[in-house]
Amino acid sequence: MGIVKIADELHEEARRASTVMCRSINAQAEFWMKIGMLAEANPSLSFNDIVKMQLEAAHEPHADLAVA
């Protein structure tokens, strides 16, 4: 586990989003980082494509996070 320093405004956005999405603030930030990482690695995929890919991968025991 590590500590990541982020701007107060981004922390507030994560707090608000975490409330709506029923996640902890840390889980919300981790979700955003994971989706962002996957979006950078797969620029042709939409957000919905990435989420669908992750849902499918969750059903496979040894699925990788990256598509490409």
mmCIF file of N, CA and C in Angstrom:
data_model
loop_
_atom_site.group_PDB
_atom_site.id
_atom_site.type_symbol
_atom_site.label_atom_id
_atom_site.label_comp_id
_atom_site.label_asym_id
_atom_site.label_seq_id
_atom_site.Cartn_x
_atom_site.Cartn_y
_atom_site.Cartn_z
ATOM 1 N N MET A 1 0.852 -1.172 0.000
ATOM 2 C CA MET A 1 0.000 0.000 0.000
ATOM 3 C C MET A 1 0.898 1.235 0.000
ATOM 4 N N GLY A 2 0.522 2.207 -0.770
ATOM 5 C CA GLY A 2 1.288 3.443 -0.850
ATOM 6 C C GLY A 2 0.399 4.639 -0.616
ATOM 7 N N ILE A 3 1.029 5.768 -0.483
ATOM 8 C CA ILE A 3 0.308 7.023 -0.293
ATOM 9 C C ILE A 3 0.498 7.858 -1.551
ATOM 10 N N VAL A 4 -0.599 8.370 -2.072
ATOM 11 C CA VAL A 4 -0.562 9.225 -3.258
ATOM 12 C C VAL A 4 -1.116 10.581 -2.865
ATOM 13 N N LYS A 5 -0.341 11.617 -3.105
ATOM 14 C CA LYS A 5 -0.789 12.970 -2.796
ATOM 15 C C LYS A 5 -1.534 13.508 -4.011
ATOM 16 N N ILE A 6 -2.770 13.948 -3.800
ATOM 17 C CA ILE A 6 -3.567 14.523 -4.882
ATOM 18 C C ILE A 6 -4.111 15.876 -4.430
ATOM 19 N N ALA A 7 -4.510 16.669 -5.393
ATOM 20 C CA ALA A 7 -5.057 17.993 -5.101
ATOM 21 C C ALA A 7 -6.349 17.866 -4.296
ATOM 22 N N ASP A 8 -6.594 18.842 -3.459
ATOM 23 C CA ASP A 8 -7.808 18.843 -2.635
ATOM 24 C C ASP A 8 -9.072 18.761 -3.478
ATOM 25 N N GLU A 9 -9.068 19.443 -4.633
ATOM 26 C CA GLU A 9 -10.243 19.438 -5.503
ATOM 27 C C GLU A 9 -10.515 18.037 -6.052
ATOM 28 N N LEU A 10 -9.463 17.332 -6.439
ATOM 29 C CA LEU A 10 -9.627 15.971 -6.951
ATOM 30 C C LEU A 10 -10.090 15.038 -5.839
ATOM 31 N N HIS A 11 -9.574 15.234 -4.644
ATOM 32 C CA HIS A 11 -10.010 14.429 -3.505
ATOM 33 C C HIS A 11 -11.504 14.641 -3.250
ATOM 34 N N GLU A 12 -11.957 15.883 -3.349
ATOM 35 C CA GLU A 12 -13.375 16.180 -3.155
ATOM 36 C C GLU A 12 -14.221 15.528 -4.243
ATOM 37 N N GLU A 13 -13.739 15.549 -5.483
ATOM 38 C CA GLU A 13 -14.459 14.879 -6.577
ATOM 39 C C GLU A 13 -14.546 13.378 -6.315
ATOM 40 N N ALA A 14 -13.456 12.791 -5.852
ATOM 41 C CA ALA A 14 -13.450 11.361 -5.534
ATOM 42 C C ALA A 14 -14.411 11.064 -4.387
ATOM 43 N N ARG A 15 -14.458 11.951 -3.399
ATOM 44 C CA ARG A 15 -15.375 11.760 -2.280
ATOM 45 C C ARG A 15 -16.820 11.770 -2.758
ATOM 46 N N ARG A 16 -17.159 12.757 -3.606
ATOM 47 C CA ARG A 16 -18.540 12.834 -4.121
ATOM 48 C C ARG A 16 -18.873 11.617 -4.981
ATOM 49 N N ALA A 17 -17.965 11.253 -5.875
ATOM 50 C CA ALA A 17 -18.205 10.098 -6.743
ATOM 51 C C ALA A 17 -18.317 8.813 -5.925
ATOM 52 N N SER A 18 -17.499 8.692 -4.891
ATOM 53 C CA SER A 18 -17.533 7.473 -4.072
ATOM 54 C C SER A 18 -18.874 7.315 -3.366
ATOM 55 N N THR A 19 -19.485 8.421 -2.988
ATOM 56 C CA THR A 19 -20.799 8.376 -2.348
ATOM 57 C C THR A 19 -21.842 7.857 -3.333
ATOM 58 N N VAL A 20 -21.815 8.393 -4.538
ATOM 59 C CA VAL A 20 -22.781 7.988 -5.564
ATOM 60 C C VAL A 20 -22.577 6.531 -5.962
ATOM 61 N N MET A 21 -21.316 6.115 -6.088
ATOM 62 C CA MET A 21 -20.999 4.770 -6.571
ATOM 63 C C MET A 21 -20.907 3.734 -5.445
ATOM 64 N N CYS A 22 -21.183 4.137 -4.214
ATOM 65 C CA CYS A 22 -21.140 3.231 -3.050
ATOM 66 C C CYS A 22 -19.771 2.554 -2.909
ATOM 67 N N ARG A 23 -18.725 3.367 -3.060
ATOM 68 C CA ARG A 23 -17.352 2.903 -2.885
ATOM 69 C C ARG A 23 -16.684 3.765 -1.825
ATOM 70 N N SER A 24 -15.599 3.252 -1.265
ATOM 71 C CA SER A 24 -14.780 4.101 -0.410
ATOM 72 C C SER A 24 -14.062 5.113 -1.301
ATOM 73 N N ILE A 25 -13.543 6.168 -0.705
ATOM 74 C CA ILE A 25 -12.787 7.155 -1.484
ATOM 75 C C ILE A 25 -11.583 6.474 -2.130
ATOM 76 N N ASN A 26 -10.895 5.612 -1.386
ATOM 77 C CA ASN A 26 -9.742 4.911 -1.952
ATOM 78 C C ASN A 26 -10.144 4.006 -3.103
ATOM 79 N N ALA A 27 -11.257 3.297 -2.961
ATOM 80 C CA ALA A 27 -11.723 2.418 -4.030
ATOM 81 C C ALA A 27 -12.105 3.226 -5.275
ATOM 82 N N GLN A 28 -12.704 4.406 -5.073
ATOM 83 C CA GLN A 28 -13.065 5.249 -6.205
ATOM 84 C C GLN A 28 -11.815 5.730 -6.935
ATOM 85 N N ALA A 29 -10.818 6.181 -6.185
ATOM 86 C CA ALA A 29 -9.568 6.642 -6.798
ATOM 87 C C ALA A 29 -8.881 5.489 -7.529
ATOM 88 N N GLU A 30 -8.869 4.316 -6.924
ATOM 89 C CA GLU A 30 -8.264 3.148 -7.567
ATOM 90 C C GLU A 30 -9.005 2.806 -8.856
ATOM 91 N N PHE A 31 -10.332 2.881 -8.853
ATOM 92 C CA PHE A 31 -11.130 2.623 -10.052
ATOM 93 C C PHE A 31 -10.756 3.593 -11.158
ATOM 94 N N TRP A 32 -10.706 4.885 -10.823
ATOM 95 C CA TRP A 32 -10.340 5.892 -11.821
ATOM 96 C C TRP A 32 -8.940 5.640 -12.379
ATOM 97 N N MET A 33 -7.998 5.275 -11.514
ATOM 98 C CA MET A 33 -6.633 5.019 -11.979
ATOM 99 C C MET A 33 -6.588 3.808 -12.897
ATOM 100 N N LYS A 34 -7.304 2.762 -12.536
ATOM 101 C CA LYS A 34 -7.308 1.550 -13.352
ATOM 102 C C LYS A 34 -7.932 1.825 -14.715
ATOM 103 N N ILE A 35 -9.077 2.500 -14.730
ATOM 104 C CA ILE A 35 -9.740 2.814 -16.003
ATOM 105 C C ILE A 35 -8.848 3.727 -16.842
ATOM 106 N N GLY A 36 -8.225 4.712 -16.219
ATOM 107 C CA GLY A 36 -7.324 5.607 -16.940
ATOM 108 C C GLY A 36 -6.136 4.870 -17.533
ATOM 109 N N MET A 37 -5.561 3.963 -16.776
ATOM 110 C CA MET A 37 -4.439 3.166 -17.257
ATOM 111 C C MET A 37 -4.856 2.322 -18.460
ATOM 112 N N LEU A 38 -6.014 1.681 -18.356
ATOM 113 C CA LEU A 38 -6.506 0.864 -19.459
ATOM 114 C C LEU A 38 -6.870 1.713 -20.673
ATOM 115 N N ALA A 39 -7.402 2.902 -20.444
ATOM 116 C CA ALA A 39 -7.744 3.803 -21.558
ATOM 117 C C ALA A 39 -6.480 4.251 -22.287
ATOM 118 N N GLU A 40 -5.419 4.552 -21.560
ATOM 119 C CA GLU A 40 -4.158 4.941 -22.202
ATOM 120 C C GLU A 40 -3.563 3.785 -22.993
ATOM 121 N N ALA A 41 -3.675 2.571 -22.465
ATOM 122 C CA ALA A 41 -3.120 1.397 -23.139
ATOM 123 C C ALA A 41 -3.968 0.963 -24.336
ATOM 124 N N ASN A 42 -5.242 1.369 -24.347
ATOM 125 C CA ASN A 42 -6.183 0.955 -25.396
ATOM 126 C C ASN A 42 -6.995 2.152 -25.869
ATOM 127 N N PRO A 43 -6.360 3.108 -26.559
ATOM 128 C CA PRO A 43 -7.039 4.358 -26.899
ATOM 129 C C PRO A 43 -8.246 4.214 -27.822
ATOM 130 N N SER A 44 -8.371 3.096 -28.496
ATOM 131 C CA SER A 44 -9.512 2.922 -29.394
ATOM 132 C C SER A 44 -10.769 2.443 -28.669
ATOM 133 N N LEU A 45 -10.637 2.062 -27.403
ATOM 134 C CA LEU A 45 -11.791 1.565 -26.641
ATOM 135 C C LEU A 45 -12.505 2.705 -25.930
ATOM 136 N N SER A 46 -13.823 2.616 -25.879
ATOM 137 C CA SER A 46 -14.614 3.573 -25.109
ATOM 138 C C SER A 46 -14.624 3.137 -23.645
ATOM 139 N N PHE A 47 -15.107 4.028 -22.797
ATOM 140 C CA PHE A 47 -15.262 3.687 -21.378
ATOM 141 C C PHE A 47 -16.118 2.433 -21.233
ATOM 142 N N ASN A 48 -17.240 2.381 -21.960
ATOM 143 C CA ASN A 48 -18.136 1.218 -21.877
ATOM 144 C C ASN A 48 -17.439 -0.055 -22.331
ATOM 145 N N ASP A 49 -16.606 0.031 -23.378
ATOM 146 C CA ASP A 49 -15.846 -1.135 -23.831
ATOM 147 C C ASP A 49 -14.891 -1.619 -22.741
ATOM 148 N N ILE A 50 -14.230 -0.682 -22.083
ATOM 149 C CA ILE A 50 -13.280 -1.041 -21.024
ATOM 150 C C ILE A 50 -13.998 -1.709 -19.861
ATOM 151 N N VAL A 51 -15.134 -1.153 -19.450
ATOM 152 C CA VAL A 51 -15.892 -1.755 -18.347
ATOM 153 C C VAL A 51 -16.389 -3.143 -18.737
ATOM 154 N N LYS A 52 -16.882 -3.285 -19.953
ATOM 155 C CA LYS A 52 -17.342 -4.599 -20.427
ATOM 156 C C LYS A 52 -16.198 -5.603 -20.410
ATOM 157 N N MET A 53 -15.026 -5.177 -20.895
ATOM 158 C CA MET A 53 -13.847 -6.033 -20.910
ATOM 159 C C MET A 53 -13.488 -6.473 -19.482
ATOM 160 N N GLN A 54 -13.557 -5.546 -18.536
ATOM 161 C CA GLN A 54 -13.219 -5.859 -17.147
ATOM 162 C C GLN A 54 -14.245 -6.816 -16.521
ATOM 163 N N LEU A 55 -15.516 -6.631 -16.850
ATOM 164 C CA LEU A 55 -16.547 -7.542 -16.348
ATOM 165 C C LEU A 55 -16.340 -8.947 -16.899
ATOM 166 N N GLU A 56 -16.010 -9.038 -18.180
ATOM 167 C CA GLU A 56 -15.739 -10.347 -18.781
ATOM 168 C C GLU A 56 -14.505 -10.983 -18.164
ATOM 169 N N ALA A 57 -13.473 -10.187 -17.931
ATOM 170 C CA ALA A 57 -12.238 -10.706 -17.344
ATOM 171 C C ALA A 57 -12.464 -11.197 -15.915
ATOM 172 N N ALA A 58 -13.408 -10.598 -15.216
ATOM 173 C CA ALA A 58 -13.695 -11.006 -13.836
ATOM 174 C C ALA A 58 -14.269 -12.413 -13.783
ATOM 175 N N HIS A 59 -14.815 -12.880 -14.885
ATOM 176 C CA HIS A 59 -15.396 -14.220 -14.935
ATOM 177 C C HIS A 59 -14.386 -15.282 -15.383
ATOM 178 N N GLU A 60 -13.184 -14.827 -15.792
ATOM 179 C CA GLU A 60 -12.134 -15.741 -16.226
ATOM 180 C C GLU A 60 -11.072 -15.805 -15.133
ATOM 181 N N PRO A 61 -10.690 -16.994 -14.713
ATOM 182 C CA PRO A 61 -9.780 -17.118 -13.573
ATOM 183 C C PRO A 61 -8.422 -16.459 -13.732
ATOM 184 N N HIS A 62 -7.838 -16.450 -14.925
ATOM 185 C CA HIS A 62 -6.493 -15.919 -15.108
ATOM 186 C C HIS A 62 -6.449 -14.859 -16.203
ATOM 187 N N ALA A 63 -7.467 -14.036 -16.297
ATOM 188 C CA ALA A 63 -7.527 -13.013 -17.338
ATOM 189 C C ALA A 63 -6.568 -11.873 -17.024
ATOM 190 N N ASP A 64 -5.915 -11.328 -18.054
ATOM 191 C CA ASP A 64 -5.041 -10.173 -17.911
ATOM 192 C C ASP A 64 -5.868 -8.898 -17.944
ATOM 193 N N LEU A 65 -5.325 -7.801 -17.407
ATOM 194 C CA LEU A 65 -6.019 -6.518 -17.409
ATOM 195 C C LEU A 65 -5.966 -5.834 -18.764
ATOM 196 N N ALA A 66 -4.900 -6.031 -19.509
ATOM 197 C CA ALA A 66 -4.724 -5.309 -20.775
ATOM 198 C C ALA A 66 -5.306 -6.105 -21.935
ATOM 199 N N VAL A 67 -5.813 -5.373 -22.911
ATOM 200 C CA VAL A 67 -6.372 -5.992 -24.107
ATOM 201 C C VAL A 67 -5.285 -6.254 -25.131
ATOM 202 N N ALA A 68 -4.485 -5.240 -25.390
ATOM 203 C CA ALA A 68 -3.516 -5.288 -26.496
ATOM 204 C C ALA A 68 -2.374 -6.195 -26.241
#
